[in-house]
């Protein structure tokens, strides 16, 4: 099974923000990206969050979410959509999925020979979910709550020898990237990967840190996807295409 990953569309009205972010161009890039996935035989696409930029208004976010939803609906490649911190800027959790027909990823799902685990770090350090209290979020206060860590531990521990897992999260789990982009309790996830996930977790794929990154740590490959919103033109290299039959080096 071939899976295409992409992240950080930051769709919106602005031509340019933050120096190199082009929100108004992201919708066109998404169309090209999904067409590219189609041409390359991608079976499943996964968006790792920050679908909208969330910097103008709630109405603007709703309009852009609806536009993205239409592009995704018109694509022949099914797309699972995770949420990023920007998707909570102007509204809570329910709105994001209620006004779109985005397929919300389950905590774990099977894709070919691989189990995908969707970690959600859109939580404050006190355990409150972003958007739940109507307060503006501090994007650096990003945490994976204990119930997800327990579930991750249980799933890995309970899976038979030889099981294969890829972990996905919008915010960064690669501790080599700029610190403010890293999930505050990333070390707890790394511990689980080293223990319960030993010989089972193959890739850790994230977004959020727009330049993107790649590193090998604790014997695993950490891939941070470059943001789709960066630059004026569509860059097919911002996406990652992986075949689930690909066996990583550490398995020999
Ligand atoms: Fe983000």
XYZ file of N, CA and C and ligand atoms in Angstrom:
757
model
N 0.839 -1.203 0.000
C 0.000 0.000 0.000
C 0.878 1.260 0.000
N 0.516 2.211 -0.828
C 1.340 3.425 -0.919
C 0.628 4.581 -0.199
N 1.350 5.190 0.719
C 0.754 6.280 1.511
C 1.498 7.581 1.222
N 0.744 8.643 0.997
C 1.324 9.975 0.764
C 1.050 10.869 1.962
N 2.093 11.465 2.491
C 1.967 12.339 3.658
C 2.260 13.782 3.251
N 1.513 14.708 3.813
C 1.824 16.136 3.626
C 1.340 16.899 4.839
N 1.844 18.128 4.991
C 1.498 18.874 6.204
C 1.544 20.386 5.986
N 0.885 21.082 6.887
C 0.992 22.546 6.990
C 0.617 23.301 5.707
N -0.657 23.176 5.357
C -1.174 23.928 4.217
C -1.319 25.415 4.570
N -1.784 25.676 5.783
C -1.989 27.058 6.264
C -2.807 27.879 5.258
N -3.895 27.300 4.772
C -4.746 27.998 3.806
C -5.345 29.262 4.423
N -5.466 30.278 3.615
C -6.060 31.526 4.106
C -6.073 32.573 3.016
N -6.450 33.777 3.416
C -6.641 34.858 2.461
C -5.338 35.596 2.109
N -4.391 35.594 3.050
C -3.189 36.416 2.856
C -2.310 35.888 1.717
N -1.722 36.811 0.988
C -0.765 36.430 -0.066
C 0.511 35.903 0.595
N 0.972 36.626 1.628
C 2.204 36.190 2.286
C 2.185 36.570 3.768
N 2.624 35.672 4.615
C 2.798 35.952 6.047
C 4.098 35.279 6.502
N 4.585 35.699 7.631
C 5.765 35.083 8.257
C 6.956 34.919 7.305
N 7.067 35.817 6.357
C 8.252 35.812 5.486
C 8.157 34.910 4.272
N 7.754 33.641 4.487
C 7.785 32.712 3.342
C 6.540 31.828 3.269
N 5.497 32.242 3.983
C 4.261 31.447 4.022
C 3.240 32.086 3.076
N 2.707 31.314 2.136
C 1.790 31.861 1.125
C 0.410 31.209 1.253
N -0.396 31.657 2.226
C -1.691 31.007 2.505
C -2.642 30.949 1.306
N -2.696 32.026 0.519
C -3.680 32.056 -0.576
C -3.297 31.101 -1.717
N -2.074 30.621 -1.722
C -1.632 29.719 -2.787
C -1.772 28.239 -2.412
N -2.092 27.987 -1.148
C -2.073 26.597 -0.672
C -3.156 25.712 -1.286
N -4.296 26.317 -1.583
C -5.374 25.517 -2.157
C -4.958 24.961 -3.534
N -4.352 25.823 -4.349
C -3.861 25.403 -5.665
C -2.777 24.348 -5.527
N -1.916 24.535 -4.519
C -0.853 23.542 -4.289
C -1.454 22.202 -3.883
N -2.506 22.257 -3.055
C -3.155 21.014 -2.618
C -3.726 20.255 -3.810
N -4.334 20.995 -4.741
C -4.893 20.339 -5.935
C -3.793 19.626 -6.712
N -2.653 20.309 -6.861
C -1.527 19.717 -7.600
C -0.968 18.521 -6.847
N -0.881 18.653 -5.537
C -0.331 17.579 -4.709
C -1.195 16.313 -4.807
N -2.498 16.501 -4.727
C -3.380 15.328 -4.783
C -3.373 14.696 -6.186
N -3.227 15.545 -7.200
C -3.126 15.032 -8.585
C -1.825 14.227 -8.727
N -0.756 14.769 -8.135
C 0.539 14.095 -8.154
C 0.443 12.740 -7.445
N -0.244 12.713 -6.306
C -0.459 11.456 -5.569
C -1.213 10.448 -6.452
N -2.241 10.970 -7.123
C -3.063 10.122 -7.997
C -2.181 9.499 -9.093
N -1.355 10.349 -9.724
C -0.476 9.883 -10.812
C 0.537 8.855 -10.311
N 0.936 9.000 -9.055
C 1.952 8.098 -8.505
C 1.343 6.863 -7.834
N 0.047 6.713 -7.953
C -0.611 5.513 -7.429
C -0.759 5.469 -5.917
N -0.809 6.643 -5.296
C -0.980 6.684 -3.835
C -2.377 6.152 -3.471
N -2.417 5.246 -2.502
C -3.694 4.643 -2.087
C -4.382 5.441 -0.994
N -3.568 6.076 -0.163
C -4.125 6.817 0.978
C -3.251 8.040 1.235
N -3.909 9.205 1.399
C -3.159 10.424 1.727
C -3.449 10.805 3.176
N -2.433 11.313 3.841
C -2.622 11.758 5.224
C -2.082 13.176 5.362
N -2.957 14.075 5.806
C -2.553 15.454 6.072
C -2.246 15.568 7.567
N -1.047 16.033 7.889
C -0.652 16.080 9.293
C -0.979 17.399 9.995
N -1.962 18.121 9.489
C -2.471 19.248 10.265
C -2.011 20.626 9.831
N -2.586 21.632 10.512
C -2.468 23.039 10.118
C -2.992 23.204 8.694
N -4.257 22.849 8.557
C -4.947 22.969 7.273
C -5.170 24.448 6.950
N -5.518 25.207 7.988
C -5.746 26.637 7.782
C -4.758 27.457 8.606
N -4.559 28.694 8.164
C -3.592 29.541 8.864
C -4.214 30.160 10.116
N -5.515 30.473 10.023
C -6.221 30.956 11.206
C -5.779 32.317 11.691
N -5.468 33.211 10.768
C -4.978 34.506 11.246
C -5.892 35.678 10.933
N -6.935 35.468 10.133
C -7.791 36.603 9.765
C -9.052 36.632 10.638
N -9.928 35.677 10.477
C -11.164 35.648 11.267
C -11.749 34.243 11.232
N -12.714 34.043 12.103
C -13.410 32.752 12.130
C -14.134 32.502 10.807
N -14.767 33.560 10.289
C -15.508 33.423 9.028
C -14.557 33.029 7.897
N -13.379 33.656 7.909
C -12.386 33.357 6.878
C -11.920 31.898 6.979
N -11.701 31.447 8.213
C -11.291 30.056 8.426
C -12.357 29.099 7.909
N -13.622 29.436 8.207
C -14.713 28.546 7.792
C -14.776 28.463 6.271
N -14.602 29.612 5.640
C -14.636 29.651 4.178
C -13.493 28.806 3.589
N -12.306 28.970 4.149
C -11.164 28.230 3.601
C -11.233 26.732 3.919
N -11.752 26.423 5.094
C -11.937 24.997 5.417
C -12.891 24.346 4.419
N -13.961 25.062 4.095
C -14.953 24.528 3.151
C -14.313 24.320 1.776
N -13.438 25.250 1.375
C -12.766 25.117 0.077
C -11.826 23.913 0.065
N -11.088 23.765 1.165
C -10.173 22.614 1.247
C -10.987 21.313 1.209
N -12.096 21.310 1.943
C -12.946 20.111 1.998
C -13.412 19.727 0.594
N -13.735 20.738 -0.215
C -14.210 20.446 -1.577
C -13.087 19.819 -2.422
N -11.888 20.373 -2.300
C -10.751 19.821 -3.065
C -10.504 18.378 -2.651
N -10.572 18.127 -1.357
C -10.331 16.764 -0.857
C -11.447 15.819 -1.323
N -12.675 16.337 -1.292
C -13.829 15.529 -1.726
C -13.708 15.161 -3.207
N -13.183 16.093 -4.006
C -13.073 15.869 -5.451
C -11.889 14.985 -5.828
N -11.026 14.700 -4.855
C -9.847 13.880 -5.150
C -10.223 12.404 -5.144
N -9.583 11.647 -6.046
C -9.880 10.208 -6.061
C -9.076 9.476 -4.983
N -8.092 10.168 -4.387
C -7.299 9.552 -3.319
C -7.966 9.888 -1.976
N -8.297 8.871 -1.170
C -8.890 9.188 0.139
C -7.877 9.901 1.035
N -8.363 10.856 1.812
C -7.464 11.658 2.650
C -7.935 11.629 4.107
N -7.030 11.292 5.016
C -7.298 11.427 6.450
C -6.677 12.745 6.892
N -7.413 13.512 7.695
C -6.917 14.841 8.075
C -6.725 14.948 9.580
N -5.481 15.184 9.992
C -5.191 15.435 11.402
C -5.316 16.947 11.656
N -5.390 17.312 12.919
C -5.451 18.731 13.262
C -4.112 19.219 13.787
N -3.791 20.470 13.446
C -2.610 21.117 14.001
C -3.030 22.301 14.850
N -2.090 22.915 15.494
C -2.394 24.030 16.395
C -3.141 25.167 15.700
N -2.812 25.462 14.440
C -3.485 26.572 13.744
C -4.960 26.277 13.484
N -5.320 25.002 13.449
C -6.715 24.634 13.191
C -7.610 24.912 14.393
N -7.016 25.341 15.494
C -7.788 25.669 16.705
C -7.797 27.166 16.981
N -7.157 27.951 16.139
C -6.998 29.371 16.458
C -8.327 30.101 16.598
N -9.235 29.818 15.681
C -10.509 30.540 15.712
C -11.718 29.691 16.044
N -11.519 28.402 16.254
C -12.639 27.587 16.711
C -12.195 26.269 17.326
N -13.133 25.664 18.046
C -12.842 24.431 18.782
C -12.883 23.203 17.903
N -12.616 22.128 18.547
C -12.491 20.830 17.910
C -13.682 20.452 17.035
N -14.874 20.608 17.587
C -16.074 20.121 16.905
C -16.269 20.778 15.547
N -15.980 22.077 15.469
C -16.255 22.828 14.244
C -15.416 22.307 13.079
N -14.170 22.026 13.355
C -13.231 21.585 12.314
C -13.773 20.385 11.537
N -14.280 19.412 12.275
C -14.789 18.215 11.588
C -16.269 18.347 11.224
N -16.998 19.195 11.961
C -18.437 19.314 11.699
C -18.724 20.028 10.385
N -17.972 21.084 10.092
C -18.300 21.842 8.874
C -17.573 21.310 7.630
N -16.757 20.301 7.830
C -16.090 19.693 6.674
C -16.563 18.239 6.629
N -16.124 17.541 5.597
C -16.372 16.098 5.659
C -15.033 15.386 5.777
N -14.113 16.038 6.478
C -12.818 15.413 6.707
C -13.004 14.110 7.473
N -12.215 13.123 7.093
C -12.232 11.871 7.854
C -11.233 12.024 8.987
N -11.765 11.972 10.203
C -10.920 12.105 11.380
C -10.201 10.775 11.624
N -8.870 10.795 11.713
C -8.179 9.520 11.888
C -8.505 8.894 13.234
N -8.589 7.577 13.265
C -8.755 6.895 14.551
C -7.406 6.926 15.276
N -7.313 6.438 16.497
C -6.019 6.433 17.196
C -5.041 5.500 16.481
N -5.570 4.362 16.043
C -4.713 3.417 15.318
C -5.481 2.841 14.148
N -4.806 2.668 13.021
C -5.468 1.983 11.907
C -4.444 1.203 11.098
N -4.936 0.201 10.443
C -4.100 -0.694 9.654
C -3.982 -0.149 8.234
N -2.767 -0.117 7.701
C -2.555 0.291 6.307
C -1.553 -0.682 5.711
N -2.034 -1.613 4.904
C -1.148 -2.642 4.381
C -0.594 -3.477 5.531
N 0.752 -3.609 5.544
C 1.382 -4.405 6.605
C 1.695 -3.581 7.841
N 1.320 -2.311 7.807
C 1.750 -1.385 8.852
C 0.564 -0.904 9.681
N 0.833 -0.626 10.959
C -0.169 0.006 11.823
C 0.202 1.480 11.976
N -0.729 2.354 11.640
C -0.486 3.786 11.796
C -1.071 4.228 13.127
N -0.286 4.972 13.894
C -0.813 5.513 15.151
C -0.814 7.030 15.061
N -1.971 7.615 15.322
C -2.149 9.058 15.212
C -2.107 9.675 16.608
N -0.996 10.309 16.932
C -0.870 10.962 18.238
C -1.341 12.400 18.111
N -2.063 12.860 19.116
C -2.623 14.207 19.089
C -2.014 15.022 20.228
N -1.187 15.990 19.856
C -0.503 16.808 20.871
C -1.140 18.189 21.008
N -2.399 18.297 20.587
C -3.093 19.586 20.703
C -3.723 19.737 22.088
N -2.899 19.580 23.087
C -3.333 19.678 24.484
C -2.357 20.545 25.262
N -2.922 21.324 26.212
C -2.081 22.127 27.107
C -1.483 21.217 28.175
N -0.516 21.766 28.911
C 0.151 20.943 29.937
C -0.809 20.529 31.055
N -1.915 21.280 31.244
C -2.882 20.876 32.278
C -3.886 19.846 31.748
N -3.686 19.387 30.535
C -4.550 18.343 29.960
C -5.737 18.881 29.183
N -5.942 20.207 29.201
C -7.073 20.790 28.458
C -6.793 20.738 26.961
N -7.818 20.345 26.228
C -7.663 20.296 24.775
C -7.714 21.706 24.202
N -6.916 21.961 23.176
C -6.951 23.274 22.519
C -8.393 23.580 22.097
N -8.772 24.828 22.251
C -10.085 25.259 21.786
C -11.214 24.954 22.743
N -10.957 24.105 23.758
C -12.047 23.686 24.644
C -12.512 24.822 25.552
N -11.608 25.709 25.934
C -11.989 26.771 26.870
C -12.109 28.139 26.191
N -12.029 28.163 24.870
C -12.202 29.414 24.133
C -11.025 30.374 24.244
N -10.011 30.000 24.999
C -8.848 30.884 25.154
C -7.901 30.723 23.974
N -7.192 31.784 23.691
C -6.182 31.710 22.635
C -5.077 30.756 23.099
N -4.635 29.916 22.211
C -3.661 28.904 22.635
C -2.224 29.409 22.518
N -1.398 28.835 23.357
C 0.040 29.061 23.238
C 0.582 27.841 22.492
N 0.969 28.032 21.238
C 1.333 26.884 20.387
C 2.532 26.099 20.921
N 3.297 26.730 21.809
C 4.473 26.025 22.350
C 4.097 25.101 23.516
N 2.876 25.301 24.039
C 2.388 24.439 25.125
C 1.701 23.234 24.482
N 2.509 22.293 24.032
C 1.981 21.147 23.283
C 2.375 19.841 23.970
N 1.367 19.032 24.250
C 1.574 17.846 25.091
C 0.710 16.690 24.618
N 1.242 15.492 24.774
C 0.435 14.300 24.505
C -0.072 13.794 25.850
N -1.398 13.778 26.044
C -1.932 13.412 27.359
C -1.702 11.940 27.725
N -1.792 11.675 29.015
C -1.426 10.348 29.532
C -2.299 9.226 28.964
N -3.560 9.518 28.647
C -4.395 8.422 28.120
C -3.872 7.943 26.763
N -3.342 8.876 25.960
C -2.763 8.454 24.673
C -1.458 7.687 24.879
N -0.664 8.113 25.867
C 0.593 7.405 26.138
C 0.296 5.986 26.617
N -0.716 5.856 27.491
C -1.101 4.525 27.986
C -1.584 3.637 26.832
N -2.398 4.235 25.949
C -2.928 3.467 24.818
C -1.788 3.042 23.894
N -0.836 3.947 23.688
C 0.313 3.632 22.829
C 1.105 2.462 23.421
N 1.368 2.569 24.715
C 2.090 1.495 25.432
C 1.360 0.155 25.272
N 0.040 0.173 25.538
C -0.761 -1.057 25.503
C -0.790 -1.679 24.118
N -0.975 -0.844 23.109
C -1.057 -1.365 21.733
C 0.266 -1.999 21.324
N 1.367 -1.307 21.641
C 2.680 -1.831 21.248
C 2.991 -3.121 22.006
N 2.698 -3.085 23.302
C 2.989 -4.233 24.157
C 2.151 -5.448 23.751
N 0.893 -5.193 23.403
C -0.026 -6.278 23.098
C 0.097 -6.810 21.680
N 0.924 -6.172 20.874
C 1.017 -6.605 19.469
C 2.043 -7.726 19.331
N 1.777 -8.673 18.436
C 2.705 -9.797 18.278
C 4.069 -9.366 17.736
N 5.045 -10.183 18.010
C 6.407 -9.980 17.488
C 6.335 -9.755 15.981
N 7.142 -8.857 15.477
C 7.153 -8.619 14.032
C 6.138 -7.574 13.575
N 5.300 -7.097 14.509
C 4.325 -6.060 14.132
C 5.075 -4.777 13.773
N 4.504 -4.040 12.842
C 5.165 -2.816 12.355
C 4.281 -1.601 12.618
N 4.891 -0.542 13.138
C 4.146 0.675 13.484
C 4.836 1.921 12.936
N 4.029 2.853 12.454
C 4.524 4.180 12.103
C 3.737 5.171 12.969
N 4.454 6.060 13.654
C 3.789 7.043 14.518
C 3.678 8.392 13.808
N 2.520 9.008 13.924
C 2.272 10.298 13.283
C 1.842 11.319 14.323
N 2.328 12.539 14.173
C 1.932 13.609 15.105
C 2.163 14.939 14.403
N 1.268 15.893 14.585
C 1.512 17.193 13.947
C 2.772 17.852 14.525
N 2.812 18.011 15.848
C 3.960 18.657 16.477
C 5.145 17.682 16.524
N 6.326 18.239 16.732
C 7.547 17.447 16.508
C 7.911 16.490 17.636
N 8.328 15.319 17.231
C 8.864 14.330 18.170
C 10.359 14.120 17.936
N 10.886 14.733 16.883
C 12.334 14.701 16.628
C 12.975 15.737 17.544
N 13.730 15.283 18.509
C 14.273 16.230 19.484
C 15.460 17.031 18.915
N 15.755 16.783 17.632
C 16.834 17.535 16.990
C 16.359 18.843 16.357
N 15.044 19.054 16.240
C 14.573 20.300 15.599
C 14.516 21.423 16.639
N 14.209 22.622 16.155
C 14.132 23.790 17.051
C 13.225 23.484 18.246
N 13.727 23.748 19.421
C 13.084 23.255 20.638
C 11.615 23.648 20.808
N 11.271 24.881 20.436
C 9.889 25.318 20.692
C 8.862 24.560 19.846
N 9.337 23.816 18.831
C 8.402 23.039 18.008
C 8.206 21.607 18.514
N 8.963 21.248 19.535
C 8.922 19.865 20.015
C 7.830 19.682 21.070
N 7.131 18.563 20.986
C 6.121 18.219 21.996
C 6.813 18.221 23.369
N 6.197 18.877 24.349
C 6.855 19.051 25.661
C 7.237 17.722 26.309
N 6.388 16.704 26.128
C 6.724 15.414 26.731
C 7.141 14.375 25.669
N 7.856 14.861 24.655
C 8.344 13.956 23.592
C 9.203 12.841 24.179
N 9.943 13.149 25.250
C 10.821 12.124 25.834
C 10.023 10.902 26.321
N 8.767 11.122 26.751
C 7.940 9.984 27.187
C 7.594 9.082 26.002
N 7.359 9.709 24.845
C 7.061 8.916 23.647
C 8.315 8.143 23.228
N 9.459 8.800 23.292
C 10.707 8.137 22.911
C 10.992 6.948 23.829
N 10.694 7.101 25.113
C 10.849 5.991 26.068
C 10.002 4.792 25.660
N 8.766 5.088 25.288
C 7.846 4.012 24.881
C 8.361 3.334 23.606
N 8.881 4.152 22.678
C 9.419 3.576 21.436
C 10.578 2.630 21.765
N 11.431 3.054 22.704
C 12.608 2.232 23.067
C 12.216 0.976 23.841
N 11.132 1.033 24.580
C 10.740 -0.117 25.394
C 9.666 -0.950 24.701
N 8.410 -0.575 24.911
C 7.309 -1.362 24.315
C 7.389 -1.404 22.783
N 7.979 -0.348 22.188
C 8.019 -0.267 20.720
C 9.298 -0.798 20.107
N 10.139 -1.378 20.951
C 11.430 -1.884 20.463
C 11.188 -2.894 19.320
N 11.878 -2.715 18.224
C 11.744 -3.584 17.039
C 10.357 -3.510 16.385
N 9.538 -2.582 16.796
C 8.198 -2.484 16.197
C 7.960 -1.121 15.539
N 8.391 -0.038 16.186
C 8.166 1.296 15.611
C 9.266 1.571 14.589
N 8.841 1.876 13.365
C 9.817 2.082 12.281
C 10.048 3.557 11.970
N 8.958 4.283 11.739
C 9.084 5.700 11.377
C 8.286 6.560 12.344
N 8.787 7.768 12.565
C 8.037 8.775 13.317
C 7.932 9.966 12.364
N 6.702 10.269 11.976
C 6.491 11.293 10.941
C 5.701 12.460 11.532
N 6.233 13.663 11.386
C 5.608 14.854 11.974
C 5.582 15.994 10.954
N 4.962 17.099 11.355
C 4.948 18.322 10.541
C 5.388 19.474 11.431
N 4.697 20.623 11.278
C 4.789 21.725 12.243
C 6.061 22.572 12.144
N 7.213 21.955 11.978
C 8.467 22.704 11.851
C 8.704 22.893 10.344
N 8.381 24.083 9.864
C 8.224 24.290 8.419
C 9.432 23.970 7.535
N 10.666 24.175 7.988
C 11.782 23.802 7.102
C 11.874 22.293 6.869
N 11.296 21.511 7.782
C 11.393 20.054 7.680
C 12.734 19.571 8.215
N 12.819 18.281 8.484
C 14.058 17.723 9.037
C 14.048 16.208 8.859
N 15.243 15.638 8.965
C 15.360 14.178 8.947
C 16.475 13.800 9.909
N 16.222 12.837 10.764
C 17.318 12.362 11.604
C 17.085 10.914 12.002
N 18.181 10.284 12.399
C 18.073 8.940 12.948
C 18.450 9.054 14.415
N 17.529 8.655 15.268
C 17.765 8.736 16.706
C 17.170 7.458 17.306
N 17.720 7.027 18.408
C 17.307 5.771 19.039
C 17.057 4.661 18.000
N 17.858 4.700 16.924
C 17.764 3.668 15.887
C 16.536 3.777 14.992
N 15.827 4.891 15.086
C 14.602 5.057 14.285
C 14.728 6.263 13.369
N 13.931 6.258 12.285
C 13.949 7.391 11.366
C 12.866 8.399 11.749
N 13.289 9.629 11.991
C 12.373 10.727 12.312
C 12.291 11.639 11.089
N 11.085 11.723 10.541
C 10.894 12.551 9.345
C 9.960 13.704 9.702
N 10.456 14.928 9.543
C 9.611 16.109 9.753
C 9.351 16.706 8.371
N 8.086 16.739 7.994
C 7.721 17.148 6.634
C 7.870 18.653 6.442
N 8.468 19.085 5.330
C 8.492 20.524 5.045
C 7.067 21.008 4.778
N 6.776 22.242 5.160
C 5.409 22.764 5.004
C 5.055 22.993 3.539
N 3.837 22.613 3.175
C 3.349 22.852 1.812
C 3.222 24.356 1.549
N 2.929 25.136 2.595
C 2.654 26.570 2.404
C 3.900 27.404 2.091
N 5.072 26.809 2.280
C 6.298 27.579 2.068
C 6.569 27.789 0.573
N 6.858 29.019 0.211
C 7.220 29.323 -1.178
C 6.013 29.569 -2.064
N 6.287 30.250 -3.173
C 5.189 30.629 -4.078
C 4.647 29.443 -4.867
N 5.529 28.505 -5.182
C 5.130 27.432 -6.102
C 5.000 26.078 -5.429
N 4.248 25.215 -6.051
C 4.075 23.853 -5.564
C 5.412 23.108 -5.622
N 5.753 22.489 -4.499
C 6.996 21.715 -4.439
C 6.641 20.261 -4.108
N 6.718 19.372 -5.110
C 6.320 17.981 -4.837
C 7.157 17.327 -3.747
N 8.369 17.869 -3.526
C 9.241 17.286 -2.498
C 8.782 17.599 -1.070
N 7.782 18.453 -0.935
C 7.249 18.723 0.411
C 6.460 17.506 0.913
N 6.035 16.671 -0.016
C 5.270 15.476 0.368
C 6.200 14.272 0.506
N 5.746 13.316 1.266
C 6.516 12.086 1.471
C 5.640 10.927 1.009
N 6.192 10.100 0.150
C 5.444 8.927 -0.307
C 6.176 7.677 0.155
N 5.486 6.850 0.910
C 6.103 5.628 1.433
C 5.257 4.421 1.082
N 5.932 3.367 0.689
C 5.253 2.114 0.407
C 5.347 1.257 1.673
N 4.235 0.748 2.126
C 4.261 -0.024 3.387
C 5.065 -1.318 3.257
N 5.399 -1.716 2.021
C 6.222 -2.917 1.875
C 7.711 -2.597 2.073
N 8.035 -1.291 2.179
C 9.422 -0.885 2.411
C 9.838 -1.240 3.838
N 10.882 -2.031 3.947
C 11.365 -2.427 5.269
C 12.566 -1.554 5.636
N 12.507 -0.832 6.738
C 13.624 0.036 7.095
C 14.908 -0.732 7.414
N 16.022 -0.014 7.306
C 17.349 -0.637 7.459
C 17.533 -1.378 8.773
N 16.976 -0.833 9.872
C 17.292 -1.419 11.173
C 16.791 -2.859 11.309
N 15.840 -3.232 10.457
C 15.333 -4.609 10.518
C 16.263 -5.584 9.782
N 17.280 -5.013 9.082
C 18.226 -5.859 8.350
C 17.534 -6.465 7.170
Fe 1.764 23.657 13.546
